[in-house]
Amino acid sequence: MAEGRRLLVAGNWKMNGTRAMVAEYAAGLEAVSGVQLVIVPPTIYLADMALALDGSPISFGAQDVHTQAAGAFTGDVAAGMVAEIGAQWAIVGHSERRAYHGESDELVADKLVAALEAGLEPMVCLGESLSQREAGEAEATVGRQLRSIAQRAGAESLSQAVIAYEPIWAIGTGVTATPEQADDMHRVIRNVLDDLGVPADTMTLLYGGSVNADNAADIFAGENIDGALVGGASLKSDSLVAIARALAAAKHA
Ligand code: PEP
């Protein structure tokens, strides 16, 4: 594996969990050698997560950040606020944000830049819909997303992000991409990154879409895949740890 590529498993709780769950969950986590674990709870629980993970090698982040550092944006949270709590990460461009909040690639690019400016590591999500895949447009769709984001944010900013390929049809559906589909798309992403002048072989690329402890090993066999962004299966700490162990085993970490 090229230097710069990291093994990473992130657990996106989405709008799930309770305040009480945070400490219990954190107590159930175990560090897995060679794998960076990242917990992404609802923003309201970030401060509790900071306390619960104090002194732990496990990091945490936000599910979204605003493009602006401050201002009249009722209900939104700035990347700097997230960083101030001690978070290291921000997901940007999750397909649920794109679908339910109308987020465009341009907005995602601005959020990527805002996260970097606040000192956060962005995780940028890309992925095609079922109809786009069925129409044979999956690679073109993901390539277009990547190019639009690079055009707006700049290749240098994109090179500092982790990229998560999350086919929309596989998110929360129990249907995963086959290991071949997943690895093929990750190879396409590396090719597009190369084209854009981003050092693709040093980029950390994650797969997301119904990953769980049972199917993780098959997905991680793909040589272009460096880890996973996990939704539903991340709600139990032992299952997230099992996925991280599967990653370490697959990559001989
Ligand atoms: C996600 O929310 O990014 C995700 C991949 O969800 P799930 O694992 O539930 O499909």
XYZ file of N, CA and C and ligand atoms in Angstrom:
769
model
N 0.842 -1.197 0.000
C 0.000 0.000 0.000
C 0.880 1.252 0.000
N 0.529 2.219 -0.856
C 1.346 3.432 -0.949
C 1.282 4.217 0.355
N 2.375 4.934 0.630
C 2.422 5.763 1.833
C 1.320 6.831 1.730
N 0.662 7.115 2.820
C -0.421 8.099 2.774
C -1.768 7.402 2.836
N -1.867 6.229 2.205
C -3.126 5.480 2.307
C -3.239 4.911 3.710
N -4.409 5.113 4.309
C -4.620 4.622 5.672
C -5.753 3.623 5.690
N -5.766 2.770 6.671
C -6.903 1.875 6.874
C -7.847 2.580 7.834
N -9.107 2.670 7.457
C -10.024 3.498 8.231
C -11.437 2.895 8.226
N -12.054 2.866 9.374
C -13.464 2.464 9.465
C -14.191 3.559 10.237
N -15.219 4.128 9.601
C -15.989 5.205 10.233
C -17.417 4.734 10.452
N -17.957 5.045 11.616
C -19.333 4.666 11.946
C -20.223 5.888 11.976
N -21.130 5.975 11.012
C -22.067 7.104 10.908
C -23.386 6.710 11.587
N -23.629 7.307 12.735
C -24.860 6.971 13.475
C -26.107 7.537 12.804
N -25.917 8.462 11.856
C -27.047 9.210 11.280
C -27.850 9.848 12.425
N -29.177 9.933 12.308
C -29.959 10.580 13.370
C -30.466 9.501 14.339
N -29.498 8.796 14.930
C -29.807 7.709 15.860
C -28.972 7.877 17.118
N -29.397 7.200 18.168
C -28.645 7.210 19.421
C -29.285 8.121 20.444
N -28.731 8.045 21.634
C -29.183 8.897 22.735
C -27.922 9.379 23.450
N -28.115 10.329 24.310
C -26.969 10.817 25.079
C -26.400 9.695 25.939
N -27.311 8.888 26.500
C -26.872 7.781 27.367
C -26.067 6.747 26.585
N -26.371 6.624 25.308
C -25.688 5.608 24.507
C -24.202 5.930 24.307
N -23.860 7.235 24.356
C -22.501 7.642 23.989
C -21.445 6.973 24.880
N -21.620 7.073 26.182
C -20.599 6.543 27.085
C -20.553 5.019 27.021
N -21.728 4.424 26.948
C -21.797 2.963 26.871
C -21.122 2.460 25.589
N -21.403 3.155 24.512
C -20.841 2.805 23.205
C -19.310 2.936 23.239
N -18.842 4.074 23.744
C -17.394 4.322 23.770
C -16.691 3.269 24.633
N -17.344 2.862 25.719
C -16.737 1.851 26.589
C -16.623 0.513 25.876
N -17.490 0.279 24.914
C -17.468 -0.987 24.178
C -16.499 -0.994 23.002
N -15.893 0.163 22.713
C -14.964 0.227 21.577
C -13.595 -0.315 21.964
N -12.929 -0.911 21.006
C -11.538 -1.336 21.223
C -10.728 -0.843 20.045
N -9.553 -0.319 20.323
C -8.682 0.092 19.217
C -8.226 -1.160 18.474
N -8.128 -1.053 17.168
C -7.661 -2.173 16.343
C -6.354 -1.732 15.692
N -5.308 -2.474 15.943
C -3.982 -2.063 15.478
C -3.962 -1.856 13.961
N -3.454 -0.738 13.545
C -3.317 -0.444 12.120
C -4.557 0.175 11.488
N -5.648 0.271 12.232
C -6.898 0.795 11.671
C -7.338 2.033 12.461
N -7.612 3.127 11.756
C -8.180 4.316 12.405
C -9.695 4.149 12.503
N -10.201 4.168 13.717
C -11.657 4.108 13.919
C -12.166 5.533 14.132
N -13.267 5.851 13.489
C -13.854 7.197 13.594
C -15.340 7.043 13.907
N -15.795 7.704 14.951
C -17.207 7.634 15.320
C -17.873 8.963 14.935
N -19.004 8.846 14.254
C -19.671 10.051 13.740
C -21.112 10.082 14.260
N -21.281 10.605 15.473
C -22.617 10.670 16.075
C -23.358 11.922 15.608
N -24.617 12.069 15.975
C -25.293 13.347 15.718
C -24.515 14.500 16.381
N -24.546 15.650 15.769
C -23.750 16.796 16.242
C -24.009 17.114 17.717
N -25.244 16.965 18.135
C -25.617 17.300 19.519
C -24.847 16.452 20.543
N -24.326 15.303 20.108
C -23.593 14.417 21.031
C -22.077 14.522 20.897
N -21.598 15.452 20.084
C -20.143 15.522 19.868
C -19.390 15.831 21.168
N -19.935 16.729 21.962
C -19.224 17.095 23.196
C -19.175 15.903 24.150
N -20.260 15.152 24.217
C -20.265 13.944 25.057
C -19.260 12.929 24.514
N -19.200 12.823 23.189
C -18.264 11.870 22.585
C -16.820 12.280 22.881
N -16.574 13.593 22.867
C -15.222 14.083 23.176
C -14.803 13.632 24.569
N -15.710 13.728 25.506
C -15.406 13.304 26.876
C -15.216 11.796 26.945
N -16.109 11.077 26.274
C -16.083 9.615 26.348
C -14.826 9.042 25.692
N -14.298 9.732 24.683
C -13.117 9.207 23.965
C -11.827 9.906 24.387
N -11.897 10.709 25.436
C -10.711 11.434 25.888
C -9.572 10.442 26.178
N -8.424 10.670 25.571
C -7.271 9.791 25.811
C -7.272 8.537 24.955
N -8.296 8.358 24.138
C -8.393 7.156 23.297
C -7.811 7.459 21.914
N -7.259 6.443 21.241
C -6.792 6.678 19.866
C -7.942 6.744 18.866
N -9.154 6.493 19.340
C -10.321 6.511 18.442
C -10.785 7.958 18.291
N -11.002 8.372 17.061
C -11.371 9.763 16.816
C -12.847 9.864 16.454
N -13.316 11.087 16.285
C -14.741 11.283 16.027
C -14.938 12.514 15.146
N -16.153 12.606 14.613
C -16.405 13.720 13.714
C -17.880 14.002 13.559
N -18.168 14.968 12.672
C -19.541 15.419 12.448
C -20.060 14.864 11.121
N -21.363 14.771 11.032
C -22.002 14.227 9.823
C -22.143 15.261 8.717
N -21.942 16.527 9.082
C -22.105 17.626 8.130
C -21.520 18.880 8.776
N -21.103 19.819 7.961
C -20.726 21.150 8.462
C -21.229 22.193 7.462
N -21.327 23.428 7.919
C -21.741 24.513 7.030
C -20.538 25.003 6.225
N -20.835 25.715 5.153
C -19.745 26.261 4.320
C -19.094 27.488 4.973
N -19.870 28.199 5.810
C -19.386 29.469 6.367
C -18.851 29.287 7.781
N -17.940 30.149 8.170
C -17.326 30.046 9.496
C -18.257 30.537 10.604
N -19.187 31.432 10.265
C -20.124 31.985 11.255
C -21.180 32.770 10.491
N -22.279 33.103 11.165
C -23.260 33.974 10.528
C -24.688 33.587 10.807
N -25.583 34.201 10.061
C -27.023 34.011 10.265
C -27.497 32.779 9.498
N -27.185 31.621 10.045
C -27.552 30.351 9.415
C -28.203 29.471 10.482
N -29.446 29.801 10.786
C -30.147 29.169 11.896
C -30.170 27.643 11.759
N -29.759 26.991 12.826
C -29.808 25.529 12.852
C -28.558 24.862 12.325
N -27.649 25.630 11.719
C -26.446 25.025 11.144
C -25.272 25.065 12.124
N -24.254 24.286 11.799
C -23.076 24.195 12.654
C -21.831 24.390 11.791
N -20.955 25.285 12.244
C -19.731 25.580 11.484
C -18.652 24.538 11.781
N -17.780 24.338 10.792
C -16.696 23.370 10.952
C -15.803 23.738 12.148
N -15.588 25.043 12.340
C -14.745 25.475 13.453
C -15.338 25.108 14.809
N -16.671 25.101 14.886
C -17.332 24.716 16.145
C -17.102 23.230 16.417
N -17.180 22.460 15.354
C -16.959 21.009 15.465
C -15.512 20.740 15.901
N -14.584 21.482 15.285
C -13.169 21.308 15.626
C -12.901 21.723 17.069
N -13.589 22.790 17.506
C -13.373 23.298 18.865
C -13.744 22.251 19.923
N -14.710 21.408 19.589
C -15.129 20.352 20.519
C -14.066 19.250 20.609
N -13.168 19.227 19.611
C -12.118 18.201 19.631
C -12.288 17.159 18.539
N -13.296 17.365 17.684
C -13.498 16.417 16.578
C -12.388 16.592 15.546
N -12.109 15.510 14.829
C -11.074 15.563 13.798
C -11.643 15.473 12.393
N -12.900 15.047 12.292
C -13.435 14.673 10.990
C -14.756 15.380 10.680
N -15.062 15.482 9.386
C -16.408 15.893 8.966
C -16.763 15.125 7.699
N -17.924 14.478 7.728
C -18.460 13.904 6.494
C -19.054 15.058 5.695
N -18.800 15.086 4.397
C -19.488 16.062 3.535
C -20.043 15.334 2.316
N -21.244 15.759 1.894
C -21.824 15.199 0.681
C -22.444 13.833 0.833
N -22.812 13.452 2.069
C -23.502 12.161 2.215
C -24.755 12.172 1.332
N -25.106 11.034 0.771
C -26.235 11.008 -0.178
C -27.544 11.415 0.486
N -27.647 11.214 1.814
C -28.882 11.656 2.489
C -28.927 13.190 2.574
N -27.787 13.829 2.713
C -27.747 15.299 2.655
C -28.073 15.768 1.237
N -27.518 15.078 0.254
C -27.791 15.464 -1.141
C -29.283 15.292 -1.448
N -29.881 14.177 -0.968
C -31.279 13.884 -1.308
C -32.257 14.751 -0.517
N -32.039 14.896 0.787
C -33.048 15.573 1.632
C -32.771 17.055 1.830
N -31.564 17.494 1.480
C -31.232 18.916 1.656
C -30.741 19.544 0.353
N -30.914 18.797 -0.730
C -30.596 19.343 -2.052
C -29.149 19.764 -2.227
N -28.226 19.071 -1.591
C -26.817 19.496 -1.685
C -26.218 19.127 -3.038
N -25.614 20.108 -3.664
C -24.978 19.916 -4.979
C -23.485 19.615 -4.783
N -22.845 19.200 -5.861
C -21.393 18.978 -5.798
C -20.664 20.271 -5.430
N -21.196 21.389 -5.901
C -20.535 22.678 -5.625
C -20.594 22.987 -4.124
N -21.784 22.738 -3.536
C -21.921 22.979 -2.090
C -21.010 22.015 -1.311
N -20.966 20.779 -1.771
C -20.118 19.775 -1.107
C -18.652 20.228 -1.170
N -18.260 20.776 -2.328
C -16.885 21.270 -2.477
C -16.611 22.394 -1.477
N -17.591 23.295 -1.311
C -17.398 24.408 -0.369
C -17.311 23.889 1.076
N -18.076 22.842 1.367
C -18.013 22.253 2.717
C -16.667 21.562 2.942
N -16.166 20.937 1.896
C -14.848 20.304 1.973
C -13.790 21.357 2.331
N -13.852 22.497 1.659
C -12.881 23.565 1.916
C -13.070 24.117 3.337
N -14.338 24.291 3.737
C -14.608 24.820 5.091
C -14.060 23.863 6.153
N -14.226 22.572 5.935
C -13.720 21.582 6.892
C -12.195 21.683 6.983
N -11.538 21.766 5.831
C -10.065 21.856 5.827
C -9.604 23.129 6.532
N -10.293 24.228 6.257
C -9.889 25.505 6.874
C -10.010 25.459 8.391
N -10.942 24.628 8.868
C -11.124 24.508 10.325
C -10.192 23.447 10.917
N -9.389 22.814 10.070
C -8.456 21.799 10.577
C -9.068 20.424 10.693
N -10.241 20.237 10.072
C -10.875 18.911 10.098
C -10.452 18.112 8.868
N -10.514 16.805 8.990
C -10.285 15.938 7.827
C -11.651 15.636 7.208
N -11.854 16.026 5.949
C -13.143 15.753 5.324
C -13.224 14.339 4.759
N -14.410 13.756 4.883
C -14.726 12.485 4.215
C -15.780 12.833 3.186
N -15.424 12.768 1.929
C -16.311 13.214 0.852
C -17.034 12.005 0.263
N -18.375 12.067 0.257
C -19.149 10.922 -0.245
C -19.566 11.135 -1.699
N -19.450 10.056 -2.461
C -19.847 10.030 -3.869
C -20.673 8.777 -4.090
N -21.490 8.767 -5.125
C -22.185 7.515 -5.433
C -23.332 7.728 -6.386
N -23.644 6.669 -7.126
C -24.699 6.735 -8.135
C -25.996 6.139 -7.615
N -27.105 6.526 -8.243
C -28.410 5.955 -7.900
C -28.579 4.612 -8.614
N -29.632 3.901 -8.236
C -29.905 2.615 -8.891
C -30.184 2.817 -10.376
N -30.985 3.859 -10.689
C -31.313 4.049 -12.109
C -30.061 4.412 -12.907
N -29.163 5.169 -12.309
C -27.911 5.497 -13.021
C -27.073 4.229 -13.239
N -27.036 3.342 -12.236
C -26.279 2.093 -12.419
C -26.947 1.237 -13.495
N -28.272 1.136 -13.417
C -28.967 0.287 -14.400
C -28.831 0.828 -15.821
N -28.664 2.139 -15.924
C -28.489 2.735 -17.253
C -27.029 2.679 -17.712
N -26.171 2.056 -16.915
C -24.763 1.947 -17.293
C -24.004 3.251 -17.085
N -24.554 4.107 -16.189
C -23.941 5.440 -16.016
C -23.221 5.603 -14.676
N -22.970 4.487 -13.990
C -22.402 4.596 -12.646
C -21.037 5.284 -12.673
N -20.160 4.807 -13.544
C -18.789 5.358 -13.557
C -18.797 6.823 -13.988
N -19.637 7.121 -14.990
C -19.700 8.514 -15.468
C -20.229 9.417 -14.357
N -21.216 8.935 -13.602
C -21.808 9.753 -12.529
C -20.778 10.070 -11.451
N -20.097 9.043 -11.010
C -19.119 9.233 -9.932
C -17.947 10.092 -10.438
N -17.541 9.853 -11.673
C -16.463 10.664 -12.256
C -16.856 12.129 -12.327
N -18.123 12.364 -12.711
C -18.610 13.752 -12.814
C -18.635 14.416 -11.436
N -19.103 13.679 -10.426
C -19.133 14.242 -9.063
C -17.722 14.658 -8.635
N -16.788 13.752 -8.874
C -15.402 13.996 -8.459
C -14.808 15.209 -9.193
N -15.055 15.284 -10.494
C -14.506 16.387 -11.289
C -15.122 17.724 -10.867
N -16.462 17.704 -10.605
C -17.109 18.965 -10.190
C -16.543 19.435 -8.855
N -16.353 18.500 -7.950
C -15.830 18.884 -6.626
C -14.398 19.403 -6.771
N -13.602 18.707 -7.593
C -12.201 19.129 -7.778
C -12.128 20.499 -8.435
N -13.027 20.726 -9.399
C -13.007 22.000 -10.112
C -13.278 23.165 -9.160
N -14.203 22.939 -8.248
C -14.582 24.024 -7.334
C -13.599 24.153 -6.159
N -13.228 23.010 -5.576
C -12.404 23.055 -4.358
C -10.918 23.095 -4.685
N -10.545 22.608 -5.875
C -9.129 22.514 -6.243
C -8.590 21.129 -5.911
N -7.689 20.680 -6.763
C -7.124 19.334 -6.594
C -6.367 19.223 -5.274
N -5.728 20.313 -4.873
C -4.938 20.285 -3.636
C -5.844 20.015 -2.422
N -7.033 20.651 -2.406
C -7.972 20.404 -1.307
C -8.479 18.969 -1.356
N -8.833 18.531 -2.556
C -9.349 17.165 -2.686
C -8.316 16.148 -2.216
N -7.048 16.448 -2.467
C -5.989 15.496 -2.094
C -5.885 15.321 -0.580
N -6.489 16.252 0.174
C -6.415 16.146 1.643
C -7.641 15.453 2.233
N -8.525 14.990 1.360
C -9.756 14.352 1.842
C -9.648 12.836 1.777
N -10.521 12.199 2.527
C -10.778 10.767 2.350
C -12.031 10.699 1.484
N -12.066 9.761 0.548
C -13.233 9.660 -0.328
C -13.988 8.370 -0.020
N -15.299 8.513 0.126
C -16.142 7.330 0.373
C -17.045 7.120 -0.835
N -16.878 5.973 -1.483
C -17.795 5.596 -2.569
C -18.976 4.865 -1.944
N -20.150 5.488 -2.054
C -21.348 4.920 -1.445
C -22.477 4.863 -2.476
N -22.610 3.729 -3.177
C -23.725 3.641 -4.124
C -25.043 3.812 -3.373
N -25.889 4.710 -3.862
C -27.103 5.069 -3.112
C -27.996 3.849 -2.906
N -28.021 2.964 -3.886
C -28.869 1.781 -3.822
C -28.386 0.780 -2.769
N -27.212 0.989 -2.242
C -26.682 0.053 -1.234
C -26.760 0.634 0.173
N -27.153 1.896 0.302
C -27.155 2.540 1.623
C -28.433 2.215 2.372
N -28.267 1.528 3.483
C -29.405 1.223 4.352
C -30.388 0.236 3.749
N -29.999 -0.433 2.677
C -30.938 -1.336 1.992
C -30.661 -2.801 2.297
N -29.492 -3.087 2.855
C -29.105 -4.478 3.059
C -28.487 -5.083 1.804
N -28.503 -4.326 0.707
C -27.877 -4.799 -0.544
C -26.505 -4.143 -0.632
N -25.451 -4.950 -0.715
C -24.122 -4.329 -0.893
C -23.722 -4.448 -2.349
N -22.830 -3.574 -2.769
C -22.186 -3.783 -4.068
C -21.408 -5.090 -3.957
N -21.269 -5.802 -5.057
C -20.407 -6.992 -5.000
C -18.978 -6.494 -4.792
N -18.113 -7.354 -4.268
C -16.717 -6.923 -4.099
C -16.119 -6.439 -5.419
N -16.515 -7.063 -6.531
C -15.980 -6.645 -7.849
C -16.494 -5.247 -8.208
N -17.823 -5.035 -8.024
C -18.382 -3.698 -8.343
C -17.688 -2.631 -7.504
N -17.491 -2.942 -6.226
C -16.897 -1.951 -5.328
C -15.452 -1.675 -5.737
N -14.674 -2.737 -5.944
C -13.263 -2.510 -6.276
C -13.121 -1.829 -7.633
N -13.967 -2.228 -8.592
C -13.917 -1.588 -9.921
C -14.130 -0.083 -9.791
N -15.142 0.310 -9.009
C -15.418 1.753 -8.898
C -14.276 2.465 -8.166
N -13.691 1.798 -7.193
C -12.566 2.438 -6.507
C -11.384 2.612 -7.459
N -11.224 1.673 -8.382
C -10.153 1.819 -9.375
C -10.466 3.011 -10.296
N -11.736 3.119 -10.690
C -12.141 4.257 -11.535
C -11.847 5.574 -10.794
N -12.200 5.613 -9.530
C -11.960 6.843 -8.740
C -10.464 7.166 -8.725
N -9.630 6.164 -8.530
C -8.176 6.433 -8.529
C -7.732 6.958 -9.897
N -8.310 6.410 -10.966
C -7.935 6.882 -12.309
C -8.353 8.343 -12.511
N -9.580 8.667 -12.080
C -10.047 10.057 -12.242
C -9.169 10.989 -11.397
N -8.844 10.569 -10.189
C -7.996 11.398 -9.319
C -6.658 11.664 -10.000
N -6.079 10.630 -10.577
C -4.808 10.765 -11.299
C -4.923 11.819 -12.384
N -6.009 11.682 -13.138
C -6.301 12.623 -14.218
C -6.386 14.062 -13.722
N -6.913 14.211 -12.514
C -7.118 15.535 -11.927
C -5.838 16.082 -11.289
N -4.796 15.267 -11.316
C -3.534 15.712 -10.720
C -3.464 15.472 -9.225
N -4.351 14.629 -8.720
C -4.322 14.278 -7.294
C -3.529 12.966 -7.182
N -2.590 12.892 -6.258
C -1.787 11.661 -6.149
C -2.647 10.475 -5.659
N -3.248 9.792 -6.630
C -4.301 8.827 -6.321
C -3.825 7.659 -5.473
N -2.576 7.261 -5.652
C -2.140 6.067 -4.912
C -1.847 6.361 -3.451
N -1.961 7.644 -3.058
C -1.797 7.949 -1.629
C -3.138 8.275 -0.967
N -4.218 8.211 -1.740
C -5.531 8.599 -1.203
C -6.205 7.413 -0.502
N -6.860 7.707 0.590
C -7.614 6.685 1.320
C -9.039 6.662 0.778
N -9.449 5.509 0.268
C -10.789 5.365 -0.328
C -11.598 4.341 0.465
N -12.796 4.747 0.832
C -13.679 3.867 1.608
C -14.849 3.419 0.752
N -15.372 2.252 1.094
C -16.647 1.809 0.507
C -17.726 1.972 1.581
N -18.919 2.375 1.162
C -20.046 2.439 2.102
C -21.300 1.931 1.437
N -22.085 1.189 2.179
C -23.353 0.659 1.662
C -23.613 -0.720 2.225
N -24.324 -0.743 3.378
C -24.724 -2.010 4.009
C -23.550 -2.919 4.369
N -22.420 -2.305 4.736
C -21.297 -3.120 5.245
C -21.650 -3.589 6.652
N -21.366 -4.853 6.923
C -21.550 -5.366 8.281
C -20.427 -6.358 8.592
N -20.475 -6.914 9.794
C -19.376 -7.787 10.218
C -19.310 -9.057 9.370
N -20.416 -9.443 8.749
C -20.424 -10.678 7.952
C -19.889 -10.474 6.529
N -20.142 -9.311 5.952
C -19.718 -9.141 4.546
C -18.434 -8.317 4.405
N -17.919 -7.784 5.526
C -16.786 -6.854 5.442
C -15.552 -7.496 4.809
N -15.249 -8.728 5.183
C -14.011 -9.357 4.689
C -14.027 -9.445 3.166
N -15.183 -9.786 2.587
C -15.267 -9.900 1.121
C -15.009 -8.551 0.458
N -15.628 -7.499 1.024
C -15.451 -6.153 0.451
C -13.980 -5.715 0.563
N -13.379 -5.980 1.721
C -12.020 -5.481 1.961
C -10.960 -6.233 1.156
N -11.368 -7.327 0.521
C -10.408 -8.045 -0.329
C -10.021 -7.181 -1.530
N -10.863 -6.220 -1.896
C -10.565 -5.350 -3.043
C -9.326 -4.515 -2.770
N -8.361 -4.564 -3.698
C -7.064 -3.918 -3.422
C -7.157 -2.392 -3.398
N -8.203 -1.843 -4.020
C -8.326 -0.377 -4.041
C -9.110 0.176 -2.861
N -9.602 -0.708 -2.012
C -10.492 -0.299 -0.910
C -9.703 -0.279 0.404
N -9.737 0.872 1.078
C -8.933 1.046 2.293
C -9.771 1.024 3.574
N -11.067 0.768 3.429
C -11.890 0.744 4.641
C -13.342 0.968 4.305
N -14.121 1.347 5.316
C -15.562 1.474 5.105
C -16.141 2.633 5.893
N -17.182 3.210 5.298
C -18.078 4.125 6.017
C -19.335 3.302 6.292
N -19.634 3.136 7.575
C -20.663 2.185 7.992
C -21.810 2.932 8.652
N -23.036 2.654 8.242
C -24.196 3.278 8.867
C -24.810 2.347 9.903
N -25.841 1.630 9.489
C -26.617 0.799 10.418
C -25.776 -0.095 11.318
N -24.784 -0.749 10.747
C -23.988 -1.707 11.535
C -23.028 -1.018 12.496
N -22.979 0.315 12.452
C -22.086 1.011 13.388
C -22.782 1.327 14.709
N -24.074 1.048 14.792
C -24.809 1.443 15.999
C -24.496 0.552 17.198
N -23.853 -0.562 16.935
C -23.354 -1.412 18.031
C -21.828 -1.358 17.960
N -21.200 -0.988 19.073
C -19.744 -0.812 19.026
C -19.035 -2.119 18.673
N -19.567 -3.263 19.157
C -18.848 -4.515 18.859
C -18.891 -4.839 17.376
N -19.971 -4.444 16.706
C -20.015 -4.741 15.277
C -19.074 -3.822 14.498
N -18.929 -2.563 14.934
C -17.964 -1.678 14.270
C -16.531 -2.188 14.484
N -16.264 -2.647 15.690
C -14.923 -3.184 15.981
C -14.668 -4.447 15.148
N -15.698 -5.284 14.988
C -15.533 -6.508 14.180
C -15.208 -6.134 12.727
N -15.833 -5.082 12.230
C -15.547 -4.630 10.856
C -14.096 -4.128 10.766
N -13.658 -3.410 11.776
C -12.263 -2.919 11.787
C -11.290 -4.095 11.851
N -11.650 -5.129 12.599
C -10.766 -6.317 12.674
C -10.710 -7.019 11.312
N -11.867 -7.075 10.643
C -11.889 -7.697 9.313
C -10.991 -6.921 8.351
N -10.961 -5.601 8.520
C -10.109 -4.765 7.649
C -8.627 -5.054 7.944
N -8.290 -5.097 9.223
C -6.891 -5.360 9.588
C -6.467 -6.729 9.050
N -7.349 -7.713 9.162
C -7.005 -9.070 8.701
C -6.855 -9.080 7.181
N -7.771 -8.391 6.475
C -7.731 -8.408 5.008
C -6.464 -7.733 4.482
N -6.000 -6.718 5.201
C -4.847 -5.948 4.705
C -3.567 -6.333 5.455
N -3.653 -7.350 6.295
C -2.485 -7.812 7.076
C -1.859 -6.673 7.862
N -2.725 -5.848 8.462
C -2.207 -4.687 9.209
C -1.600 -5.161 10.525
C -23.952 5.406 5.415
O -24.782 5.977 6.091
O -22.994 6.036 4.971
C -24.122 3.982 5.138
C -23.247 3.400 4.355
O -25.212 3.350 5.705
P -25.470 1.773 5.786
O -24.174 1.125 6.235
O -26.571 1.620 6.778
O -25.838 1.306 4.415
